[in-house]
Coordinates of C-alpha atoms and ligand atoms in Angstrom, one line a residue:
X1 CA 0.0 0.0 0.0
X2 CA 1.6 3.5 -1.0
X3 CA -0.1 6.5 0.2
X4 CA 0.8 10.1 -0.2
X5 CA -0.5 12.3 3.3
X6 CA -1.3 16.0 2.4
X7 CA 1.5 16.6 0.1
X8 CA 2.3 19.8 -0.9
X9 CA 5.2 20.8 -3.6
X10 CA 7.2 23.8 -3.5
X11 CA 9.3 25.0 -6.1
X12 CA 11.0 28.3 -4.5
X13 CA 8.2 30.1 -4.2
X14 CA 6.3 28.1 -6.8
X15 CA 3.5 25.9 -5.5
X16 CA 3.4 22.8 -7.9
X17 CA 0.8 20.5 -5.7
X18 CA -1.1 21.4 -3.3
X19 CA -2.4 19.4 0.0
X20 CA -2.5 16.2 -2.2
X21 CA -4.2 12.8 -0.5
X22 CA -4.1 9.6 -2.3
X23 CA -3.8 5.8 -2.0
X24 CA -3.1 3.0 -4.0
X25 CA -2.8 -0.7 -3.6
X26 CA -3.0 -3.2 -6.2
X27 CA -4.0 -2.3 -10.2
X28 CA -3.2 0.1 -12.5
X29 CA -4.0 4.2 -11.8
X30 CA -4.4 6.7 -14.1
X31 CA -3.0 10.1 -14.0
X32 CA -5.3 12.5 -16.5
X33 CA -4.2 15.9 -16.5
X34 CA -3.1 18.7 -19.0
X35 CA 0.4 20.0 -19.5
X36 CA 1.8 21.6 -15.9
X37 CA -0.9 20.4 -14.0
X38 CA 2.3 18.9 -11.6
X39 CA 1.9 14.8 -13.0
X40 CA 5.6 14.2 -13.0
X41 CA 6.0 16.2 -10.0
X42 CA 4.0 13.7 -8.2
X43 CA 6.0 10.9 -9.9
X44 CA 9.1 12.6 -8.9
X45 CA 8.2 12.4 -5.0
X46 CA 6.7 8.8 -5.3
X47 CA 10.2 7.5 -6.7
X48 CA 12.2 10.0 -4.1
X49 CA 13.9 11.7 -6.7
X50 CA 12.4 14.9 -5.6
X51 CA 10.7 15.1 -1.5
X52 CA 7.5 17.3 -0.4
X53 CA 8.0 20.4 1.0
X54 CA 5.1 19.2 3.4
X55 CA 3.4 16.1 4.2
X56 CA 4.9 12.6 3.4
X57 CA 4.6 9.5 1.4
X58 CA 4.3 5.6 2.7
X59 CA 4.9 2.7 1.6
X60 CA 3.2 0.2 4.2
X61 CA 3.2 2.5 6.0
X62 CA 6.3 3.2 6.2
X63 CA 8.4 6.6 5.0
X64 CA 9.7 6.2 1.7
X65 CA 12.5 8.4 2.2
X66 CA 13.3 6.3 5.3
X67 CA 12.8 2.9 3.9
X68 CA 15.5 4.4 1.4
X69 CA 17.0 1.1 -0.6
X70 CA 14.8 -0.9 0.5
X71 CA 11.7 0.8 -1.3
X72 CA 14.2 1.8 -4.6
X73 CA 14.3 -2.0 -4.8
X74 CA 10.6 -2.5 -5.3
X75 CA 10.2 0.2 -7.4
X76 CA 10.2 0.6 -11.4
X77 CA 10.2 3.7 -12.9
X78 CA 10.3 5.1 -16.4
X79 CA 10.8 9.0 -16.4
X80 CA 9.1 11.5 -19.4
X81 CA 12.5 11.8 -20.8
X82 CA 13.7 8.5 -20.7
X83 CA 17.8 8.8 -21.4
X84 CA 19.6 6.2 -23.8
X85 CA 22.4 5.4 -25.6
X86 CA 21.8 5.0 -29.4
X87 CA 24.7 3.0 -29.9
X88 CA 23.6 0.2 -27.5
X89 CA 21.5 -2.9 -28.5
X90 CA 18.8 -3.3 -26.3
X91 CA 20.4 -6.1 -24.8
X92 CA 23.2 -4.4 -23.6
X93 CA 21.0 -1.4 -22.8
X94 CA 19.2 -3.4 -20.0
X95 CA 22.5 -4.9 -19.0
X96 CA 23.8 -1.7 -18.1
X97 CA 20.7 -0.5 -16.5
X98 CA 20.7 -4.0 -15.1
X99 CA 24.3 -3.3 -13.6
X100 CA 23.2 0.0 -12.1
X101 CA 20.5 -1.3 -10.4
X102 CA 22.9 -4.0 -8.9
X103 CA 21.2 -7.1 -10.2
X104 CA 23.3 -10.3 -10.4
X105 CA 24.4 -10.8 -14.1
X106 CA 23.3 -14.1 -14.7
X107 CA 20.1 -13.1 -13.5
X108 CA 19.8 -10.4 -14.9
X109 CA 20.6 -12.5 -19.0
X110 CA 17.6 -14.5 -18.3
X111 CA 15.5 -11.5 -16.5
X112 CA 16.2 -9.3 -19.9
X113 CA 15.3 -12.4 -22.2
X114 CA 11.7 -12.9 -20.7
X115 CA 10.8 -9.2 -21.0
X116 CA 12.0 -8.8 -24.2
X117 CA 9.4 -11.3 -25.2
X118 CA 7.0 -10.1 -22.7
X119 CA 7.2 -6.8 -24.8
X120 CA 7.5 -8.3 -28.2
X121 CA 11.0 -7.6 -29.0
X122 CA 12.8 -10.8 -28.8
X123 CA 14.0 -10.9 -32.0
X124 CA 15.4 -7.6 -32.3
X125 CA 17.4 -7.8 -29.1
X126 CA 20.6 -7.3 -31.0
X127 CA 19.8 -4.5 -32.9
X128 CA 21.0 -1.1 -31.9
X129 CA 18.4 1.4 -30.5
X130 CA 18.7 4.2 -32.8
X131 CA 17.7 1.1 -35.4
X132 CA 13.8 1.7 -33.0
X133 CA 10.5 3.1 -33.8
X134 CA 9.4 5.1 -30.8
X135 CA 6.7 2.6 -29.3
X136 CA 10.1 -0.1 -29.8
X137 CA 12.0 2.3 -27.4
X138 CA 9.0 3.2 -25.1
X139 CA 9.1 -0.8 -24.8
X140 CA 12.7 -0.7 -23.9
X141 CA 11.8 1.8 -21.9
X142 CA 9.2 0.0 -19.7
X143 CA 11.9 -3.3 -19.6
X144 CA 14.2 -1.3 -17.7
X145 CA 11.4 -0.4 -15.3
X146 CA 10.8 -3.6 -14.6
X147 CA 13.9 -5.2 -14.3
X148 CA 13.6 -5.7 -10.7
X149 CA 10.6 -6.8 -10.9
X150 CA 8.9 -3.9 -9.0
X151 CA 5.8 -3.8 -6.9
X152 CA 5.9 -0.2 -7.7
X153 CA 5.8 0.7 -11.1
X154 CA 5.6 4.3 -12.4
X155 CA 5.4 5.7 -16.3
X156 CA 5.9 8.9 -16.8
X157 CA 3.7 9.6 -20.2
X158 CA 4.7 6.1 -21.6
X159 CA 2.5 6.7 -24.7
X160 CA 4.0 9.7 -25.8
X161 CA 5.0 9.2 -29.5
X162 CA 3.3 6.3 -29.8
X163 CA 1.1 5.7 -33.4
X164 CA -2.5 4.1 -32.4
X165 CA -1.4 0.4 -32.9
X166 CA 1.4 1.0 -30.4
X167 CA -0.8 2.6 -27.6
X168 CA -3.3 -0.5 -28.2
X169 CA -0.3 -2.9 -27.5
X170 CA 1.2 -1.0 -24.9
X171 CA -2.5 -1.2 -23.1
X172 CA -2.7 -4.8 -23.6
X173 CA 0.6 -4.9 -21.8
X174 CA -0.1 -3.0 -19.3
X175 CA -3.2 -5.0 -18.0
X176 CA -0.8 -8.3 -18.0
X177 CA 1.6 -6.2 -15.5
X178 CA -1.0 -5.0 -13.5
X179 CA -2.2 -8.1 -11.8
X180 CA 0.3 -8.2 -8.3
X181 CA 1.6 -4.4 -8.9
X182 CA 0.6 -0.7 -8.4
X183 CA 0.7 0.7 -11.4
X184 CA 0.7 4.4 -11.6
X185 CA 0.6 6.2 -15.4
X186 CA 0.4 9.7 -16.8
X187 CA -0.8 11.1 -19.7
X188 CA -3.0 13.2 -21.3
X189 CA -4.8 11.4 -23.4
X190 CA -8.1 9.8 -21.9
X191 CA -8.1 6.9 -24.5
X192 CA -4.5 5.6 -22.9
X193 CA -6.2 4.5 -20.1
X194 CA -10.2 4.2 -21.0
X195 CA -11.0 0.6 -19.8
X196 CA -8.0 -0.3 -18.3
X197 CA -7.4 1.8 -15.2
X198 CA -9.3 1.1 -11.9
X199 CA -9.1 4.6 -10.6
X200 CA -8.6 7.7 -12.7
X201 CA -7.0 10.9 -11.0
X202 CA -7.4 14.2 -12.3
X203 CA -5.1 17.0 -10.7
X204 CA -6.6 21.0 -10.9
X205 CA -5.5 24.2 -9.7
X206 CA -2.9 21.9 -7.8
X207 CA -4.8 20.0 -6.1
X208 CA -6.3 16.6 -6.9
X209 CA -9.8 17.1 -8.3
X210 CA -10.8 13.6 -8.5
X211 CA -9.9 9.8 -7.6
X212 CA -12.3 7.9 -9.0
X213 CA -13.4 4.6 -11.2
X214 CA -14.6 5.1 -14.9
X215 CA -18.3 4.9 -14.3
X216 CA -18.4 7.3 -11.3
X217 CA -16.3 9.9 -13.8
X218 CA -18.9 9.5 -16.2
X219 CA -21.9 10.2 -14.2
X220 CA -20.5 13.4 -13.0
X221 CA -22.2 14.1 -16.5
X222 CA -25.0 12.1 -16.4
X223 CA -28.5 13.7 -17.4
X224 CA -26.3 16.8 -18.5
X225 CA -25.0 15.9 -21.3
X226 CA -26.4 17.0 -24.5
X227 CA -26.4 17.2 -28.7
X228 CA -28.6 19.4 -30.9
X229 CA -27.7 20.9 -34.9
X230 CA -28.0 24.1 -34.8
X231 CA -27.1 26.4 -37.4
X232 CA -23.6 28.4 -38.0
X233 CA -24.6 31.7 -36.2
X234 CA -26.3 30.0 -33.4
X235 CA -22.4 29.0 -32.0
X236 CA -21.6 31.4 -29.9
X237 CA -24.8 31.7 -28.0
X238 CA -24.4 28.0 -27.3
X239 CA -20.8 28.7 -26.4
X240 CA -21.7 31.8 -23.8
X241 CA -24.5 30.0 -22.3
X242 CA -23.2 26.1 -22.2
X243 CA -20.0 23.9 -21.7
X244 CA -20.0 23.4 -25.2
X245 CA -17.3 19.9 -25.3
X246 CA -17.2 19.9 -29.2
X247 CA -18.5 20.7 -32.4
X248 CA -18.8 18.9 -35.7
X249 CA -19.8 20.3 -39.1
X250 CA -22.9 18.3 -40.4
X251 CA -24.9 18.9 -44.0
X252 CA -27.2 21.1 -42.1
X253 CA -25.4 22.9 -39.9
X254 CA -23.4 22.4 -36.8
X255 CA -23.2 19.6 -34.0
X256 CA -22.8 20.8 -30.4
X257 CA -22.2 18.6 -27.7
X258 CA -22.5 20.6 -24.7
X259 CA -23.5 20.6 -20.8
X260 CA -26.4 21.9 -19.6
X261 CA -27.5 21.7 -16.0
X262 CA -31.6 22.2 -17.6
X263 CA -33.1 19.9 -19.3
X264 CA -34.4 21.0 -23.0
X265 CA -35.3 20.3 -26.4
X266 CA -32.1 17.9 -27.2
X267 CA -30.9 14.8 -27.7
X268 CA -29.3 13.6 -24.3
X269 CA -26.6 11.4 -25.0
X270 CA -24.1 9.3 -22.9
X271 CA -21.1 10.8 -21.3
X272 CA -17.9 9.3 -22.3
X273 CA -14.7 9.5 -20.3
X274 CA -13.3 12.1 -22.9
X275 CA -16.6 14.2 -22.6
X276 CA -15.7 14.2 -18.8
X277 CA -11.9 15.7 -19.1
X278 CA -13.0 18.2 -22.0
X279 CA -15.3 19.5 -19.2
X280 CA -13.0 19.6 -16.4
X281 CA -10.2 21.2 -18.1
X282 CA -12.5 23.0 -20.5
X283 CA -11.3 26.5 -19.5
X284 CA -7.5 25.3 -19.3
X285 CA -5.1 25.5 -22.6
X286 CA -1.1 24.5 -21.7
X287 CA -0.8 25.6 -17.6
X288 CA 2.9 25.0 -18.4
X289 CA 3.0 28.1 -21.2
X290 CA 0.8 30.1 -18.9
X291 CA 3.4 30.2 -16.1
X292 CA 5.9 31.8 -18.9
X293 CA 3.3 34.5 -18.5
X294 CA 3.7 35.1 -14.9
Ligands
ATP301 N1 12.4 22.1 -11.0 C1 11.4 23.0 -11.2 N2 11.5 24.3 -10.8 C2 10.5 25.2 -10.9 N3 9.3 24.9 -11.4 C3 9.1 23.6 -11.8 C4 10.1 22.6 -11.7 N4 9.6 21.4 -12.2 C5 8.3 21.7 -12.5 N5 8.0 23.0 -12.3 C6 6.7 23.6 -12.5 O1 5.7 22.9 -11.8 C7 4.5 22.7 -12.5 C8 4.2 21.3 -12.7 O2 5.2 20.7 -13.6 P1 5.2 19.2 -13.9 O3 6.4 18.9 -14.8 O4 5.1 18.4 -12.7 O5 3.8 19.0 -14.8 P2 3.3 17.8 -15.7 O6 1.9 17.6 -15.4 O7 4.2 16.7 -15.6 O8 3.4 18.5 -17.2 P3 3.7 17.8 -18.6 O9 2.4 17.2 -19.0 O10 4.1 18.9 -19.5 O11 4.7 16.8 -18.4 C9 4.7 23.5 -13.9 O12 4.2 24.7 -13.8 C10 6.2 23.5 -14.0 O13 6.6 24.7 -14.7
MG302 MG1 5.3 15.7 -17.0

């Protein structure tokens, strides 16, 4: 069980995360938010590479910081800007990262063969990295973080680059791993981890908004959620008076799917996970470019 107690992150002066609660035991956790909202800030502290400025994080209870080794052993990680060396294969990638980590070398041979088929790149285990498609390295990428095999795994934005048959495998994966492990992943796109995350946790204004499974996301919306054609002009009255989520040119005229809190002469249609972040980060363009502002 890892649990983080009313964390707060300062950065000088900057607050990054605010009075942050969370807990997670078994199964894989999804961390939706836009860019800046303070994702790999959080990741950061859960793999004590950064520390709160207030609060603390436990691992059974106890101190990760205190546990020290002990909790690095259990852990995986695989940071946003995940470092390699082109010129390696990905054998001798892992064997180096293997050697870092202090894993015994014959162990380690037969630990990097079984993930390398685990991931689907058995045969190419001789082939030099800078020879890989992105979603190849990204799977290079999660063998290092799971090398030892962790109880803690974390991905920093694992899908990132990926084309939409790599982000299907790399789910697929993911639910195999997940079985005896926390899994904790970020990203920003909601289809990453529609279907396959227990709990979803959305991070606003520094603070986590929500922890919560798929359905009960979706019914934040239910009975709100709505669709009419409406022609051209109409738009920005819909726009000033609703949450409109999107809009989609049709032959006669233009889709809205908005929220309304009344009831009215529309279609009512299901909320979707996306339909749920579109509206909770509907006023919110890159927080990481707004700070540039400041
Ligand atoms: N070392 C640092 N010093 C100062 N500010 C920082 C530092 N690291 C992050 N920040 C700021 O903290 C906020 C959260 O950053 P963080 O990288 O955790 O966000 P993120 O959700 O991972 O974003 P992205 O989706 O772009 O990866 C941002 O406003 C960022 O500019
Ligand atoms: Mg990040």
């Amino acid at each position: 069980m890892l649990e983080v107690h009313h964390v707060t992150k300062n950065y000088q002066s900057f607050t990054a995360l605010k009075e942050v609660d969370l807990q997670f035991d078994h199964g894989i956790y999804g961390l939706l938010a836009p860019n800046g909202a303070g994702k790999t800030t959080l990741m950061k502290m859960l793999v004590t590479l950064t520390f709160p400025s207030d609060g603390e994080i436990t691992y059974n209870h106890e101190n990760i910081v205190d546990l020290g080794e002990e909790y690095r052993d259990i852990l995986g990680y695989l940071p946003q800007d995940f470092g390699y060396y082109k010129s390696y294969t990905a054998e001798k990638y892992l064997m180096y990262i293997a050697a870092l980590k202090g894993l015994d070398k014959t162990k380690a041979k037969l630990r990097i063969k079984e993930l390398l088929e685990l991931v689907g790149l058995q045969d190419v285990g001789r082939k030099k990295l800078k020879k890989f498609s992105g979603g190849m390295i990204q799977r290079v990428g999660v063998c290092q973080a799971l090398l030892n095999d962790p109880k803690v795994l974390i991905l920093d934005e694992p899908t990132a680059g990926l084309d939409p048959k790599e982000r299907a495998r790399f789910k697929r994966l993911l639910s195999t791993l997940a079985r005896d492990r926390i899994i904790l992943l970020s990203t920003h796109i909601v289809s990453d981890i529609e279907s396959i995350a227990k709990e979803i946790i959305m991070i606003k204004d520094k603070r986590v908004l929500y922890k919560k499974n798929q359905e009960e996301l979706r019914s934040l919306l239910e009975g709100k959620l709505f669709e009419a054609i409406i022609p051209f002009e109409d738009v920005e009255a819909y726009h000033s008076k609703f949450s409109v989520l999107s809009e989609k040119q049709e032959k006669n005229g233009i889709k809205v799917r908005f929220v309304s809190e009344q009831k009215g002469a529309w279609n009512e249609v299901e909320p979707s996970l996306e339909d749920v972040f579109l509206y909770v980060y509907e006023e919110e363009t890159d927080l990481s470019e707004d700070r540039k502002h400041d």
